[in-house]
Amino acid sequence: MFGNVGVADVDDCCHFLIGGRSGEAGYVRVEFHDVYSYRYMMATIVFGMLYALLQMVFKFYSFNTRKSIIAGDGGLLFDFYGDKVITYFMATGAAAGFGATKDLQGSDSSSFYDKGYASASLLLLAFFCSAIISIFSSYALPRNYM
């Protein structure tokens, strides 16, 4: 189901999410912004990217200055709980994207729905990567916090 994801696939997903492409479900024309599940999926992608950028800024700062932005154990707790929240947020966004695409698609096999599946698949891949990172932060918490 997931197959190989290339640059063209990522480009199509970006056009699907940002460009607001449309497809037809039955006799009704469906656009990206009309489907709340697609909006939720887009929000999870944006929040996941913002959290990743925030984590990169924190890590670069602590690497360069040898001290943490968040004093004490707050940084560890922020990593621990932030990873958990973002991981589950991405999982629900991917599920919403898959569910909405399946419900809207019916028997129509338009490229609009293929792009919906591709976007949800990439978000599911991001969920798996975030879950692995969340496990690592779970191991780091008791070693450094207690």
PDB file of C-alpha atoms in Angstrom:
ATOM      1  CA  MET A   1       0.000   0.000   0.000  1.00  0.00           C
ATOM      2  CA  PHE A   2       2.792   2.463   0.768  1.00  0.00           C
ATOM      3  CA  GLY A   3       5.228   1.656  -2.054  1.00  0.00           C
ATOM      4  CA  ASN A   4       8.155   3.852  -2.961  1.00  0.00           C
ATOM      5  CA  VAL A   5       7.684   7.533  -2.292  1.00  0.00           C
ATOM      6  CA  GLY A   6       9.612   9.783  -4.657  1.00  0.00           C
ATOM      7  CA  VAL A   7      10.075  13.500  -5.068  1.00  0.00           C
ATOM      8  CA  ALA A   8       7.162  13.654  -7.520  1.00  0.00           C
ATOM      9  CA  ASP A   9       4.886  12.033  -4.937  1.00  0.00           C
ATOM     10  CA  VAL A  10       5.877  14.549  -2.282  1.00  0.00           C
ATOM     11  CA  ASP A  11       5.346  17.352  -4.803  1.00  0.00           C
ATOM     12  CA  ASP A  12       1.863  16.005  -5.608  1.00  0.00           C
ATOM     13  CA  CYS A  13       1.035  15.824  -1.899  1.00  0.00           C
ATOM     14  CA  CYS A  14       2.102  19.429  -1.416  1.00  0.00           C
ATOM     15  CA  HIS A  15      -0.047  20.506  -4.349  1.00  0.00           C
ATOM     16  CA  PHE A  16      -2.939  18.493  -2.932  1.00  0.00           C
ATOM     17  CA  LEU A  17      -2.641  20.002   0.531  1.00  0.00           C
ATOM     18  CA  ILE A  18      -1.726  23.566  -0.336  1.00  0.00           C
ATOM     19  CA  GLY A  19      -3.220  23.995  -3.783  1.00  0.00           C
ATOM     20  CA  GLY A  20      -6.686  22.817  -2.834  1.00  0.00           C
ATOM     21  CA  ARG A  21      -7.112  20.482  -5.765  1.00  0.00           C
ATOM     22  CA  SER A  22     -10.518  18.988  -6.234  1.00  0.00           C
ATOM     23  CA  GLY A  23     -12.102  15.709  -7.232  1.00  0.00           C
ATOM     24  CA  GLU A  24     -15.588  14.402  -7.683  1.00  0.00           C
ATOM     25  CA  ALA A  25     -17.388  12.135  -5.228  1.00  0.00           C
ATOM     26  CA  GLY A  26     -20.445  10.790  -6.971  1.00  0.00           C
ATOM     27  CA  TYR A  27     -22.102  13.819  -8.537  1.00  0.00           C
ATOM     28  CA  VAL A  28     -20.763  16.390  -6.094  1.00  0.00           C
ATOM     29  CA  ARG A  29     -17.527  18.255  -6.704  1.00  0.00           C
ATOM     30  CA  VAL A  30     -15.286  17.950  -3.637  1.00  0.00           C
ATOM     31  CA  GLU A  31     -12.453  20.341  -2.881  1.00  0.00           C
ATOM     32  CA  PHE A  32      -9.749  19.983  -0.289  1.00  0.00           C
ATOM     33  CA  HIS A  33     -11.014  22.755   1.986  1.00  0.00           C
ATOM     34  CA  ASP A  34     -14.545  21.291   2.021  1.00  0.00           C
ATOM     35  CA  VAL A  35     -13.482  18.177   3.935  1.00  0.00           C
ATOM     36  CA  TYR A  36     -12.818  18.723   7.644  1.00  0.00           C
ATOM     37  CA  SER A  37     -10.735  15.570   7.923  1.00  0.00           C
ATOM     38  CA  TYR A  38      -8.340  16.914   5.309  1.00  0.00           C
ATOM     39  CA  ARG A  39      -8.121  20.173   7.223  1.00  0.00           C
ATOM     40  CA  TYR A  40      -7.318  18.218  10.387  1.00  0.00           C
ATOM     41  CA  MET A  41      -4.703  16.205   8.519  1.00  0.00           C
ATOM     42  CA  MET A  42      -3.117  19.438   7.263  1.00  0.00           C
ATOM     43  CA  ALA A  43      -3.130  20.872  10.792  1.00  0.00           C
ATOM     44  CA  THR A  44      -1.324  17.782  12.119  1.00  0.00           C
ATOM     45  CA  ILE A  45       1.295  18.107   9.389  1.00  0.00           C
ATOM     46  CA  VAL A  46       1.864  21.778  10.214  1.00  0.00           C
ATOM     47  CA  PHE A  47       2.016  21.202  13.988  1.00  0.00           C
ATOM     48  CA  GLY A  48       4.374  18.251  13.519  1.00  0.00           C
ATOM     49  CA  MET A  49       6.695  20.351  11.385  1.00  0.00           C
ATOM     50  CA  LEU A  50       6.595  23.253  13.839  1.00  0.00           C
ATOM     51  CA  TYR A  51       7.391  20.925  16.749  1.00  0.00           C
ATOM     52  CA  ALA A  52      10.297  19.402  14.816  1.00  0.00           C
ATOM     53  CA  LEU A  53      11.659  22.874  14.012  1.00  0.00           C
ATOM     54  CA  LEU A  54      11.290  23.911  17.654  1.00  0.00           C
ATOM     55  CA  GLN A  55      13.185  20.810  18.773  1.00  0.00           C
ATOM     56  CA  MET A  56      15.953  21.534  16.252  1.00  0.00           C
ATOM     57  CA  VAL A  57      16.328  25.092  17.543  1.00  0.00           C
ATOM     58  CA  PHE A  58      16.507  23.827  21.146  1.00  0.00           C
ATOM     59  CA  LYS A  59      19.115  21.189  20.255  1.00  0.00           C
ATOM     60  CA  PHE A  60      21.273  23.577  18.212  1.00  0.00           C
ATOM     61  CA  TYR A  61      21.206  26.126  21.024  1.00  0.00           C
ATOM     62  CA  SER A  62      22.113  23.577  23.687  1.00  0.00           C
ATOM     63  CA  PHE A  63      24.854  22.124  21.472  1.00  0.00           C
ATOM     64  CA  ASN A  64      26.441  25.511  20.785  1.00  0.00           C
ATOM     65  CA  THR A  65      26.143  27.002  24.278  1.00  0.00           C
ATOM     66  CA  ARG A  66      26.453  23.797  26.339  1.00  0.00           C
ATOM     67  CA  LYS A  67      23.354  24.758  28.349  1.00  0.00           C
ATOM     68  CA  SER A  68      19.650  24.146  27.921  1.00  0.00           C
ATOM     69  CA  ILE A  69      17.052  26.771  27.028  1.00  0.00           C
ATOM     70  CA  ILE A  70      14.654  25.312  29.589  1.00  0.00           C
ATOM     71  CA  ALA A  71      16.359  25.180  32.979  1.00  0.00           C
ATOM     72  CA  GLY A  72      16.362  22.138  35.222  1.00  0.00           C
ATOM     73  CA  ASP A  73      14.338  19.079  34.376  1.00  0.00           C
ATOM     74  CA  GLY A  74      11.797  21.075  32.381  1.00  0.00           C
ATOM     75  CA  GLY A  75      13.591  20.349  29.109  1.00  0.00           C
ATOM     76  CA  LEU A  76      13.403  16.601  29.648  1.00  0.00           C
ATOM     77  CA  LEU A  77       9.737  16.785  30.575  1.00  0.00           C
ATOM     78  CA  PHE A  78       9.027  19.021  27.577  1.00  0.00           C
ATOM     79  CA  ASP A  79      10.695  16.466  25.278  1.00  0.00           C
ATOM     80  CA  PHE A  80       8.866  13.567  26.915  1.00  0.00           C
ATOM     81  CA  TYR A  81       5.348  14.994  26.882  1.00  0.00           C
ATOM     82  CA  GLY A  82       5.803  16.916  23.635  1.00  0.00           C
ATOM     83  CA  ASP A  83       6.851  13.755  21.808  1.00  0.00           C
ATOM     84  CA  LYS A  84       3.847  11.877  23.163  1.00  0.00           C
ATOM     85  CA  VAL A  85       1.334  14.574  22.209  1.00  0.00           C
ATOM     86  CA  ILE A  86       2.727  15.117  18.712  1.00  0.00           C
ATOM     87  CA  THR A  87       2.953  11.360  18.081  1.00  0.00           C
ATOM     88  CA  TYR A  88      -0.698  10.744  18.892  1.00  0.00           C
ATOM     89  CA  PHE A  89      -1.715  13.899  17.061  1.00  0.00           C
ATOM     90  CA  MET A  90      -0.025  12.624  13.885  1.00  0.00           C
ATOM     91  CA  ALA A  91      -1.571   9.181  14.253  1.00  0.00           C
ATOM     92  CA  THR A  92      -5.076  10.627  14.435  1.00  0.00           C
ATOM     93  CA  GLY A  93      -4.360  12.950  11.500  1.00  0.00           C
ATOM     94  CA  ALA A  94      -3.233  10.038   9.325  1.00  0.00           C
ATOM     95  CA  ALA A  95      -6.281   8.010  10.329  1.00  0.00           C
ATOM     96  CA  ALA A  96      -8.579  10.936   9.526  1.00  0.00           C
ATOM     97  CA  GLY A  97      -6.942  11.328   6.119  1.00  0.00           C
ATOM     98  CA  PHE A  98      -7.262   7.633   5.265  1.00  0.00           C
ATOM     99  CA  GLY A  99     -10.860   7.483   6.479  1.00  0.00           C
ATOM    100  CA  ALA A 100     -12.003  10.587   4.620  1.00  0.00           C
ATOM    101  CA  THR A 101     -10.316   9.509   1.411  1.00  0.00           C
ATOM    102  CA  LYS A 102     -11.876   6.045   1.568  1.00  0.00           C
ATOM    103  CA  ASP A 103     -15.344   7.455   2.318  1.00  0.00           C
ATOM    104  CA  LEU A 104     -15.179  10.032  -0.454  1.00  0.00           C
ATOM    105  CA  GLN A 105     -13.623   7.794  -3.059  1.00  0.00           C
ATOM    106  CA  GLY A 106     -16.386   5.230  -3.422  1.00  0.00           C
ATOM    107  CA  SER A 107     -15.880   3.703  -6.861  1.00  0.00           C
ATOM    108  CA  ASP A 108     -14.176   6.764  -8.369  1.00  0.00           C
ATOM    109  CA  SER A 109     -10.443   6.345  -8.975  1.00  0.00           C
ATOM    110  CA  SER A 110      -9.419   9.956  -9.517  1.00  0.00           C
ATOM    111  CA  SER A 111      -5.874  11.163  -8.899  1.00  0.00           C
ATOM    112  CA  PHE A 112      -7.384  13.490  -6.261  1.00  0.00           C
ATOM    113  CA  TYR A 113      -7.926  10.482  -4.010  1.00  0.00           C
ATOM    114  CA  ASP A 114      -4.518   9.015  -4.820  1.00  0.00           C
ATOM    115  CA  LYS A 115      -2.975  12.247  -3.559  1.00  0.00           C
ATOM    116  CA  GLY A 116      -5.107  12.009  -0.437  1.00  0.00           C
ATOM    117  CA  TYR A 117      -3.787   8.514   0.206  1.00  0.00           C
ATOM    118  CA  ALA A 118      -0.222   9.653  -0.483  1.00  0.00           C
ATOM    119  CA  SER A 119      -0.532  12.553   1.973  1.00  0.00           C
ATOM    120  CA  ALA A 120      -1.983  10.308   4.666  1.00  0.00           C
ATOM    121  CA  SER A 121       0.733   7.705   3.998  1.00  0.00           C
ATOM    122  CA  LEU A 122       3.489  10.260   4.469  1.00  0.00           C
ATOM    123  CA  LEU A 123       1.832  11.407   7.692  1.00  0.00           C
ATOM    124  CA  LEU A 124       1.657   7.782   8.834  1.00  0.00           C
ATOM    125  CA  LEU A 125       5.372   7.421   8.093  1.00  0.00           C
ATOM    126  CA  ALA A 126       5.992  10.576  10.156  1.00  0.00           C
ATOM    127  CA  PHE A 127       3.942   9.005  12.963  1.00  0.00           C
ATOM    128  CA  PHE A 128       6.132   5.893  12.959  1.00  0.00           C
ATOM    129  CA  CYS A 129       9.320   7.988  13.071  1.00  0.00           C
ATOM    130  CA  SER A 130       7.886  10.137  15.850  1.00  0.00           C
ATOM    131  CA  ALA A 131       6.855   7.032  17.801  1.00  0.00           C
ATOM    132  CA  ILE A 132      10.427   5.725  17.649  1.00  0.00           C
ATOM    133  CA  ILE A 133      11.745   9.072  18.883  1.00  0.00           C
ATOM    134  CA  SER A 134       9.109   9.039  21.620  1.00  0.00           C
ATOM    135  CA  ILE A 135      10.382   5.670  22.804  1.00  0.00           C
ATOM    136  CA  PHE A 136      13.932   7.047  22.976  1.00  0.00           C
ATOM    137  CA  SER A 137      12.764  10.035  25.022  1.00  0.00           C
ATOM    138  CA  SER A 138      10.955   7.621  27.344  1.00  0.00           C
ATOM    139  CA  TYR A 139      14.228   5.806  28.004  1.00  0.00           C
ATOM    140  CA  ALA A 140      16.113   9.056  28.560  1.00  0.00           C
ATOM    141  CA  LEU A 141      13.672  10.400  31.150  1.00  0.00           C
ATOM    142  CA  PRO A 142      14.295   7.965  34.053  1.00  0.00           C
ATOM    143  CA  ARG A 143      18.046   7.892  33.376  1.00  0.00           C
ATOM    144  CA  ASN A 144      18.389  11.707  33.611  1.00  0.00           C
ATOM    145  CA  TYR A 145      15.397  12.733  35.727  1.00  0.00           C
ATOM    146  CA  MET A 146      15.495  10.378  38.691  1.00  0.00           C
TER     147      MET A 146
END
